[in-house]
PDB file of C-alpha atoms in Angstrom:
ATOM      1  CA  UNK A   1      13.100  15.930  -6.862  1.00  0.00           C
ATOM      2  CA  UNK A   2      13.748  17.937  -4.058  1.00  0.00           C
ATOM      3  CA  UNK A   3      12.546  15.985  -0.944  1.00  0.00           C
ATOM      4  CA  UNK A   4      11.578  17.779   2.252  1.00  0.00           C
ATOM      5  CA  UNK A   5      12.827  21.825   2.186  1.00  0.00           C
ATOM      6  CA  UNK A   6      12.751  23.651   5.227  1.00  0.00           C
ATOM      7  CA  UNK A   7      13.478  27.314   5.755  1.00  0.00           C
ATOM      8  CA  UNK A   8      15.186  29.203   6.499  1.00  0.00           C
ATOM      9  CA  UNK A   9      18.482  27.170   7.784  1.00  0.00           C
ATOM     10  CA  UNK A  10      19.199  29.628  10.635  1.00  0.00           C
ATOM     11  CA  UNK A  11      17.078  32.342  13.176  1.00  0.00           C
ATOM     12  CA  UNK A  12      18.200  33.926  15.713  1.00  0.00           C
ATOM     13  CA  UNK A  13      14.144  35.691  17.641  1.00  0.00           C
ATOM     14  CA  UNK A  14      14.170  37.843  20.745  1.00  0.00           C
ATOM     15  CA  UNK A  15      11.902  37.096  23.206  1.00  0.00           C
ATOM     16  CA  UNK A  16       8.291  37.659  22.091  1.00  0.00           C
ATOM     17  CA  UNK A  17       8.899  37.654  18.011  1.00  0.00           C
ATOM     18  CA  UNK A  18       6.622  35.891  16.263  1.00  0.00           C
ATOM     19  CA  UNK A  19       7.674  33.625  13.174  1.00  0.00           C
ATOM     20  CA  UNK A  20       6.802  30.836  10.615  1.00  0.00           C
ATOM     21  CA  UNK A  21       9.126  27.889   9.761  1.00  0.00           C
ATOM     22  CA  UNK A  22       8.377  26.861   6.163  1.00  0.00           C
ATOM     23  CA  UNK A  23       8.010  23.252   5.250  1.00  0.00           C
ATOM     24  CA  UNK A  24       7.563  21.748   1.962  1.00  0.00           C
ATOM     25  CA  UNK A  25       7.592  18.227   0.330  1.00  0.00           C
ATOM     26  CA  UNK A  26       7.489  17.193  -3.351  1.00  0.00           C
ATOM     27  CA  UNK A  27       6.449  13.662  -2.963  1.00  0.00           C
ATOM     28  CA  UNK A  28       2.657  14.070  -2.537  1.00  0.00           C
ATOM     29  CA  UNK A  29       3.173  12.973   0.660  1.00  0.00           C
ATOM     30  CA  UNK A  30      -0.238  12.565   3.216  1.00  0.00           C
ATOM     31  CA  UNK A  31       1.294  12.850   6.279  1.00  0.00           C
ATOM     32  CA  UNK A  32       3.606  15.400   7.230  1.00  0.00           C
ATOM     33  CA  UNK A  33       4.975  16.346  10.817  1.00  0.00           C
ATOM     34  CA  UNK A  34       7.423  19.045  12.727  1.00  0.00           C
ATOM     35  CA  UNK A  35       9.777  17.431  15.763  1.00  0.00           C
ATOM     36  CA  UNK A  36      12.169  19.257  17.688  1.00  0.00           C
ATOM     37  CA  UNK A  37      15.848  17.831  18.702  1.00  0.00           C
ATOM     38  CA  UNK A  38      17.112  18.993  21.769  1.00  0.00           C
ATOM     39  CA  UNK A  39      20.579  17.663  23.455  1.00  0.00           C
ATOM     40  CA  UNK A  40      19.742  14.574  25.700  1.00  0.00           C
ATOM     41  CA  UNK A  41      16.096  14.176  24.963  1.00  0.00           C
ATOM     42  CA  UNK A  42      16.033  12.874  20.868  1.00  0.00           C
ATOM     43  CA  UNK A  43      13.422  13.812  18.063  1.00  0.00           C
ATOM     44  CA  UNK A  44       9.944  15.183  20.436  1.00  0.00           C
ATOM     45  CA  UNK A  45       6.829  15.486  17.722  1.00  0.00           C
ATOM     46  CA  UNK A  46       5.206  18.729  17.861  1.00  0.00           C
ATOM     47  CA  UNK A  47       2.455  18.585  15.891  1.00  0.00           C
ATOM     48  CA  UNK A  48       1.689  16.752  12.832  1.00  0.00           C
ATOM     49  CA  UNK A  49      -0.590  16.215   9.655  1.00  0.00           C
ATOM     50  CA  UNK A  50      -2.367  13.478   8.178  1.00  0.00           C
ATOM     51  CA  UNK A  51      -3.803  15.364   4.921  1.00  0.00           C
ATOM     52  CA  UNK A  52      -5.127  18.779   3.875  1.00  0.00           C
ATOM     53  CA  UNK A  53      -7.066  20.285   6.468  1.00  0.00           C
ATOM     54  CA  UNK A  54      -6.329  17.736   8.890  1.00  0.00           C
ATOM     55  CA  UNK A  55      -3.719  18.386  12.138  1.00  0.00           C
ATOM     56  CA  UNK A  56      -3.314  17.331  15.420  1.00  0.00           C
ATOM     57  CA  UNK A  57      -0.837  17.740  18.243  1.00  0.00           C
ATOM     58  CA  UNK A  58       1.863  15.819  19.496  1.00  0.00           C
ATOM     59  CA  UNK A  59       3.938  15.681  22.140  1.00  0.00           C
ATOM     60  CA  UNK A  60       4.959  19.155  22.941  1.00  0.00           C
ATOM     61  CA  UNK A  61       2.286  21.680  21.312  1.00  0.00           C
ATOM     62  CA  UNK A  62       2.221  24.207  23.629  1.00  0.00           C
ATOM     63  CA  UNK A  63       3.472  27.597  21.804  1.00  0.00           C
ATOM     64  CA  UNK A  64       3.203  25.925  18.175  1.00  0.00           C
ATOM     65  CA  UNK A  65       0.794  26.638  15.430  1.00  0.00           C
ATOM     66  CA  UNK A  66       0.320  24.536  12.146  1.00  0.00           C
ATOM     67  CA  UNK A  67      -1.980  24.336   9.244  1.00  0.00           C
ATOM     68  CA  UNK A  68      -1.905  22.682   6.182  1.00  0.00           C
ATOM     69  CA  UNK A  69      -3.827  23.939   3.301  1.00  0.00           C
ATOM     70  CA  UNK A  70      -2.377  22.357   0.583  1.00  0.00           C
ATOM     71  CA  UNK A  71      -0.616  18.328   0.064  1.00  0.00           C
ATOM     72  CA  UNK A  72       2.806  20.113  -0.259  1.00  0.00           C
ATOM     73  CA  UNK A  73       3.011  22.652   2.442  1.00  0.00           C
ATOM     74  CA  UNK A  74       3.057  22.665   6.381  1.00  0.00           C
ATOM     75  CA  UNK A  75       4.296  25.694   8.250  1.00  0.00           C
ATOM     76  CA  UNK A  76       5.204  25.818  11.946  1.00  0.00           C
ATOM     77  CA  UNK A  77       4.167  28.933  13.339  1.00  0.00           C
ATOM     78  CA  UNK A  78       5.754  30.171  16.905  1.00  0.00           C
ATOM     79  CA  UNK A  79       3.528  33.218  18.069  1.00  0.00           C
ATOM     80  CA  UNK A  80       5.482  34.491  20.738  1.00  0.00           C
ATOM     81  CA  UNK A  81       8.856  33.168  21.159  1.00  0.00           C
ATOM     82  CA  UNK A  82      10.431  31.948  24.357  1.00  0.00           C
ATOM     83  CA  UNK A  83      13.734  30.678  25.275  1.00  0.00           C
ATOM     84  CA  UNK A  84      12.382  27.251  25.882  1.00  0.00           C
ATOM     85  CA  UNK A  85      11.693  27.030  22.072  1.00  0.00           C
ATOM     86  CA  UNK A  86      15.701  27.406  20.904  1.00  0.00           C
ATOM     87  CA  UNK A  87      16.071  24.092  19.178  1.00  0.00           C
ATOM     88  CA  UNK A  88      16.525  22.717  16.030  1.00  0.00           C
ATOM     89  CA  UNK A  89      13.560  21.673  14.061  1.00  0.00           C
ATOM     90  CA  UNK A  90      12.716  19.412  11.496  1.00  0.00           C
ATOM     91  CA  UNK A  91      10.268  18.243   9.190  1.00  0.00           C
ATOM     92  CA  UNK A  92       9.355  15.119   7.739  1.00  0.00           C
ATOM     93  CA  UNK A  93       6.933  13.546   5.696  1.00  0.00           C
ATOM     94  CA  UNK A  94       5.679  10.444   4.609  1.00  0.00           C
ATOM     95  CA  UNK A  95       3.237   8.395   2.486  1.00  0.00           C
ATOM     96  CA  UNK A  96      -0.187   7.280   3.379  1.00  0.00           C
ATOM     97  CA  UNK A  97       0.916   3.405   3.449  1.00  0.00           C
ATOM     98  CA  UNK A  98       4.864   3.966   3.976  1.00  0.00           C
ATOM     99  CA  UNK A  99       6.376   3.852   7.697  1.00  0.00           C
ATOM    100  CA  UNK A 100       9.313   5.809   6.345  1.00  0.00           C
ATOM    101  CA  UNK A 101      10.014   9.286   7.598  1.00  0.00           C
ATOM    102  CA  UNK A 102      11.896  11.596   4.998  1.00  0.00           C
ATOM    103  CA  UNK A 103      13.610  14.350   6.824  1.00  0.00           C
ATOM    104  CA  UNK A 104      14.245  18.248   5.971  1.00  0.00           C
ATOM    105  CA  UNK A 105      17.800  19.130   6.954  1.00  0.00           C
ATOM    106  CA  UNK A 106      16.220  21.144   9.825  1.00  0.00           C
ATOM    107  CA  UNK A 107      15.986  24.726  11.233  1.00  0.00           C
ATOM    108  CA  UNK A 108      18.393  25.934  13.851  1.00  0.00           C
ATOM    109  CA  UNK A 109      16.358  28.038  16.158  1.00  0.00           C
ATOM    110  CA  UNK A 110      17.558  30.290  18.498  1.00  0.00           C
ATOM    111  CA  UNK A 111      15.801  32.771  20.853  1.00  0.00           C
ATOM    112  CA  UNK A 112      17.051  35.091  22.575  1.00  0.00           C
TER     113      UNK A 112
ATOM    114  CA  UNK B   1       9.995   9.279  31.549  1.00  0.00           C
ATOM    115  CA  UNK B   2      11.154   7.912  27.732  1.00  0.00           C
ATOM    116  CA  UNK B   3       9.702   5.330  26.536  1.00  0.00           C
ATOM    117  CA  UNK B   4      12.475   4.638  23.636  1.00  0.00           C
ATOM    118  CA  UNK B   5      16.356   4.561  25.656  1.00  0.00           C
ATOM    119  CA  UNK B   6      19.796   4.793  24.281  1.00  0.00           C
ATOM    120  CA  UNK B   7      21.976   4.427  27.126  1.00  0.00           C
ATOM    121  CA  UNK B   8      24.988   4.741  25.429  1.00  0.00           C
ATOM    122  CA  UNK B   9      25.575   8.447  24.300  1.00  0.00           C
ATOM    123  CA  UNK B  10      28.615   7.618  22.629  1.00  0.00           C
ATOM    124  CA  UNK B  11      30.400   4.709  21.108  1.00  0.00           C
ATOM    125  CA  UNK B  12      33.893   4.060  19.719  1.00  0.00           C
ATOM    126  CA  UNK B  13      35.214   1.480  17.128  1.00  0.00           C
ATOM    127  CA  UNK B  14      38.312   0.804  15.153  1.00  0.00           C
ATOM    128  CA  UNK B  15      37.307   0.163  10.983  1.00  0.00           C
ATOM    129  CA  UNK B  16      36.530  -2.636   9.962  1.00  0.00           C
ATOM    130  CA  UNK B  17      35.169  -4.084  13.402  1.00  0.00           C
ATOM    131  CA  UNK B  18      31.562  -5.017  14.688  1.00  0.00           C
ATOM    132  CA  UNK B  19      29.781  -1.826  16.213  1.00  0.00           C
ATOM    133  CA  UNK B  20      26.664  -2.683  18.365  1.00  0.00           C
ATOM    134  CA  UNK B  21      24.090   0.137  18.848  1.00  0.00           C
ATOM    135  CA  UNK B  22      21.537  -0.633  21.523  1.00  0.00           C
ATOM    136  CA  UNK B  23      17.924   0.881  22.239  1.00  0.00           C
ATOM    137  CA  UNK B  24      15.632  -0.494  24.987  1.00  0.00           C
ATOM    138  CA  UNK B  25      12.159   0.491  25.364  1.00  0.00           C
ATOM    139  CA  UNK B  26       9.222   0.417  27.700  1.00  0.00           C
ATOM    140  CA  UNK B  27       5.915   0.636  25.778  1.00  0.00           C
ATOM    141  CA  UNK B  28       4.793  -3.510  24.441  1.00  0.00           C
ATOM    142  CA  UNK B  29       2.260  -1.821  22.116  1.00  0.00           C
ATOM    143  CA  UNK B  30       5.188  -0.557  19.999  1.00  0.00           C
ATOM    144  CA  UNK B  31       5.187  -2.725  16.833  1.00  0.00           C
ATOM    145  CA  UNK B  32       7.465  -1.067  14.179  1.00  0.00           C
ATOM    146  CA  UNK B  33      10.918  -0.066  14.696  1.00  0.00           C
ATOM    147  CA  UNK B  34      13.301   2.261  12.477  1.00  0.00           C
ATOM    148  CA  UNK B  35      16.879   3.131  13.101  1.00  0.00           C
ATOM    149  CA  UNK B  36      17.762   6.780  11.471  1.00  0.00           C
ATOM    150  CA  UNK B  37      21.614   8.032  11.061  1.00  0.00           C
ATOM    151  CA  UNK B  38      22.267  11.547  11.755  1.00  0.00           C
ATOM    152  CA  UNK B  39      25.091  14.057   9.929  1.00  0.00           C
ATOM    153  CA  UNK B  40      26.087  17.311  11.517  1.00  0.00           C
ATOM    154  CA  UNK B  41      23.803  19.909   9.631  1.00  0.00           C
ATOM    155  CA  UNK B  42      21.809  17.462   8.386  1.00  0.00           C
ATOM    156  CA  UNK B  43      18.183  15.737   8.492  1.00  0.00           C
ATOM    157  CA  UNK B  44      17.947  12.133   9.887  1.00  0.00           C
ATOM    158  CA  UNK B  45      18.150   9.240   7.094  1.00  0.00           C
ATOM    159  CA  UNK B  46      16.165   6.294   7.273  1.00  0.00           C
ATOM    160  CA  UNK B  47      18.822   3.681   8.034  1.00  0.00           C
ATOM    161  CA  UNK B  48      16.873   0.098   8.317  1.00  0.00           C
ATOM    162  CA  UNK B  49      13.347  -1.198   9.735  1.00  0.00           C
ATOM    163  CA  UNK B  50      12.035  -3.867  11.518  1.00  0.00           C
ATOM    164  CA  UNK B  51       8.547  -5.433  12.438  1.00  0.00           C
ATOM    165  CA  UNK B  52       7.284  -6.495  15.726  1.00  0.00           C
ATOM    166  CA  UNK B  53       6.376  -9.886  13.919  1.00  0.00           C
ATOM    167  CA  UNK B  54      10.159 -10.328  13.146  1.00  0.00           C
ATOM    168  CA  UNK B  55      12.928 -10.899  15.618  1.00  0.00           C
ATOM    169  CA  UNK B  56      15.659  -9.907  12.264  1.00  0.00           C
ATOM    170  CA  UNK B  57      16.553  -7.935   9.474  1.00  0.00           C
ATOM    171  CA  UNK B  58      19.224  -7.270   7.243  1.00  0.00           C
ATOM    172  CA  UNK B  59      20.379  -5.011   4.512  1.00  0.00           C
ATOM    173  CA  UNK B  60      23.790  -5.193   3.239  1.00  0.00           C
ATOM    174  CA  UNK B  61      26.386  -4.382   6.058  1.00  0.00           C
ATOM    175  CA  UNK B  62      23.367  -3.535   8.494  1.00  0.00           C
ATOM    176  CA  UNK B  63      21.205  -5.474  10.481  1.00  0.00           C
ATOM    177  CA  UNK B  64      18.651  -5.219  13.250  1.00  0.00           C
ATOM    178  CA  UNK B  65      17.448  -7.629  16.417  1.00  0.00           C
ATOM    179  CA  UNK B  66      14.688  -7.287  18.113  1.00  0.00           C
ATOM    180  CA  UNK B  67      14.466  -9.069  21.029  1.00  0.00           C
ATOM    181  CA  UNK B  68       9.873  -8.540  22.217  1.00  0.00           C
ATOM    182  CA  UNK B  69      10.678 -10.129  25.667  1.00  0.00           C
ATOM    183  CA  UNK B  70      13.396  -8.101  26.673  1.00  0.00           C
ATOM    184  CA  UNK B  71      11.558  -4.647  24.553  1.00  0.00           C
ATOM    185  CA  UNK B  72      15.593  -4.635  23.325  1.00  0.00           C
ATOM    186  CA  UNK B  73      17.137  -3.994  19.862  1.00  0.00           C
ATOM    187  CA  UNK B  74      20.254  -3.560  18.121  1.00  0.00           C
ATOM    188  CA  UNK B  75      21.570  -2.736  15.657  1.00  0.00           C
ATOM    189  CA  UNK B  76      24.376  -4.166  14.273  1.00  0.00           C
ATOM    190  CA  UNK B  77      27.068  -2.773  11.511  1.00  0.00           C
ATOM    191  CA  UNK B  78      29.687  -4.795  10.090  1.00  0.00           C
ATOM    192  CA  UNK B  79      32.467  -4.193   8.750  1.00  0.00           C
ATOM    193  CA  UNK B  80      32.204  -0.831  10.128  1.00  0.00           C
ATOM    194  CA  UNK B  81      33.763   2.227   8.390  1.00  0.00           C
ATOM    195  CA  UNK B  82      34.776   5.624   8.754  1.00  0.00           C
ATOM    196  CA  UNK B  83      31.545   6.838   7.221  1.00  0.00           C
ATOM    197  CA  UNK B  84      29.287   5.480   9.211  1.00  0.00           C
ATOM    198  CA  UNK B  85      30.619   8.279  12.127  1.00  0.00           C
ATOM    199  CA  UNK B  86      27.250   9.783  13.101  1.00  0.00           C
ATOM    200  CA  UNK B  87      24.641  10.052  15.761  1.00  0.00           C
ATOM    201  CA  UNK B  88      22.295   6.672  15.512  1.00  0.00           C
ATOM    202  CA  UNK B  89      18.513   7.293  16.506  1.00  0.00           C
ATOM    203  CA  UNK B  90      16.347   4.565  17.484  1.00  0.00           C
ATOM    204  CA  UNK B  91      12.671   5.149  16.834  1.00  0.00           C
ATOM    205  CA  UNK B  92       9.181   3.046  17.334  1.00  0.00           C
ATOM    206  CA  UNK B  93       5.771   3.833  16.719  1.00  0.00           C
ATOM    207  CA  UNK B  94       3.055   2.195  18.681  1.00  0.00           C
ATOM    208  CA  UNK B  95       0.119   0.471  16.548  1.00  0.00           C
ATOM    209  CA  UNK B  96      -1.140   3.595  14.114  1.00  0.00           C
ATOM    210  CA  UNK B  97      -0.064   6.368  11.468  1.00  0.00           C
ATOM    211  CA  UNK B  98       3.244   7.459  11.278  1.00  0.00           C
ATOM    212  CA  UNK B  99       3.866   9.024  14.604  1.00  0.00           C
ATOM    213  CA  UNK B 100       7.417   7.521  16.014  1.00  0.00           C
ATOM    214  CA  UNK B 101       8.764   7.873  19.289  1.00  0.00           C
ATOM    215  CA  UNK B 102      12.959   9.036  19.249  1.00  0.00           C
ATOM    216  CA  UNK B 103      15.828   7.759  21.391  1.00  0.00           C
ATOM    217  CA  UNK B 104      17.986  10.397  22.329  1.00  0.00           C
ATOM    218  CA  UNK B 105      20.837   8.970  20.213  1.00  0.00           C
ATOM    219  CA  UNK B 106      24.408   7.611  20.097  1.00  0.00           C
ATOM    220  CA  UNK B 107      27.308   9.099  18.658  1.00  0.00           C
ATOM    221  CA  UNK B 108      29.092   6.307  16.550  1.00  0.00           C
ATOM    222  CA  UNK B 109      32.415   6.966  16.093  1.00  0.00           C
ATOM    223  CA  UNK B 110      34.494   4.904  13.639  1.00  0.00           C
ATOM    224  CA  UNK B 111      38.381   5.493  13.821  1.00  0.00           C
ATOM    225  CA  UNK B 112      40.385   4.221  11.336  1.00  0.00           C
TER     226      UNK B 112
END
């Protein structure tokens, strides 16, 4: 039972680079969710999923794409990378009833 | 403006004392409350919950006070240890789903 796994661990992006963070959980989770940690500010959600098919934003969407086609998987998409975005990311998910986030061990992202 | 505070970004305590980790907040609707702990490199792990309905909770060498009136908790861990050395995230969600609001976090620091 591995959890929440996020990849990759590390990225360094220039400017303008497009990428996907990969998330996936093996709980049969519902709800599932990206946040970014930044120094001084704390977990911000991004955007976040309450079943297949179903997404919605958070707090700071702007320059994030997500889907989520299947129960297990929900990738993060940045289309065109800025500086702003260097952060480290994480994933969680969650059952339908639980108020328990479980946690990736998060993506360190850095942009050039 | 954040709605969950941790005013303390760092905290020191000898083993085997009390450590007190506070969080204040703004929004009343909040009802549900989680503390996370934080490794380097790691994802946050649920530490210990609490309900707007209940003004304590315990589990083992942690508990939690909420205190509605004041929109204050803490978190309380005694005896502390050298293990618990992390960054402490305070975390509410107000009234739906599993969307939390994050404290920017405290850095415990347990010296021994």
């Amino acid at each position: 039972n591995a959890g929440v796994t996020q990849t990759p661990k590390f990225q360094v992006l220039k400017t303008g680079q497009s990428m996907t963070l990969q998330c996936a959980q093996d709980m049969n989770h519902e709800y599932m969710s990206w946040y970014r940690q930044d120094p001084g500010m704390g977990l911000r959600l991004i955007h976040y999923s309450v079943g297949a098919g179903i997404t919605d934003q958070g707090e700071v969407p702007n320059g994030y794409n997500v889907s989520r086609s299947t129960t297990e998987d929900f990738p993060l998409r940045l289309l065109s990378a800025a500086p702003s975005q260097t952060s480290v990311y994480f994933c969680a998910s969650s059952s339908g009833t639980g108020l328990k986030l479980f946690f990736g061990s998060g993506t360190q992202l850095s942009v050039l | 403006d954040q709605q969950v505070k941790q005013n303390s970004p760092s905290l020191s305590v000898q083993e085997g004392r009390i450590s007190i980790l506070n969080c204040d907040y703004t929004n009343s609707m909040f009802d549900y409350f989680l503390w996370y702990k934080k490794y380097p490199a790691e994802g946050p792990t649920f530490l210990i919950s609490i309900s707007s309905i209940k003004d304590k909770n315990e589990d083992g060498r942690f508990t939690v006070f909420l205190n509605k009136s004041a929109k204050h908790l803490s978190l309380h861990i005694v005896p502390s240890q050298p293990g618990d050395s992390a960054v402490y995230f305070c975390a509410a969600r107000s009234g739906w789903g599993q969307n939390f609001v994050f404290g920017p976090g405290t850095r415990l620091s347990v010296l021994p």
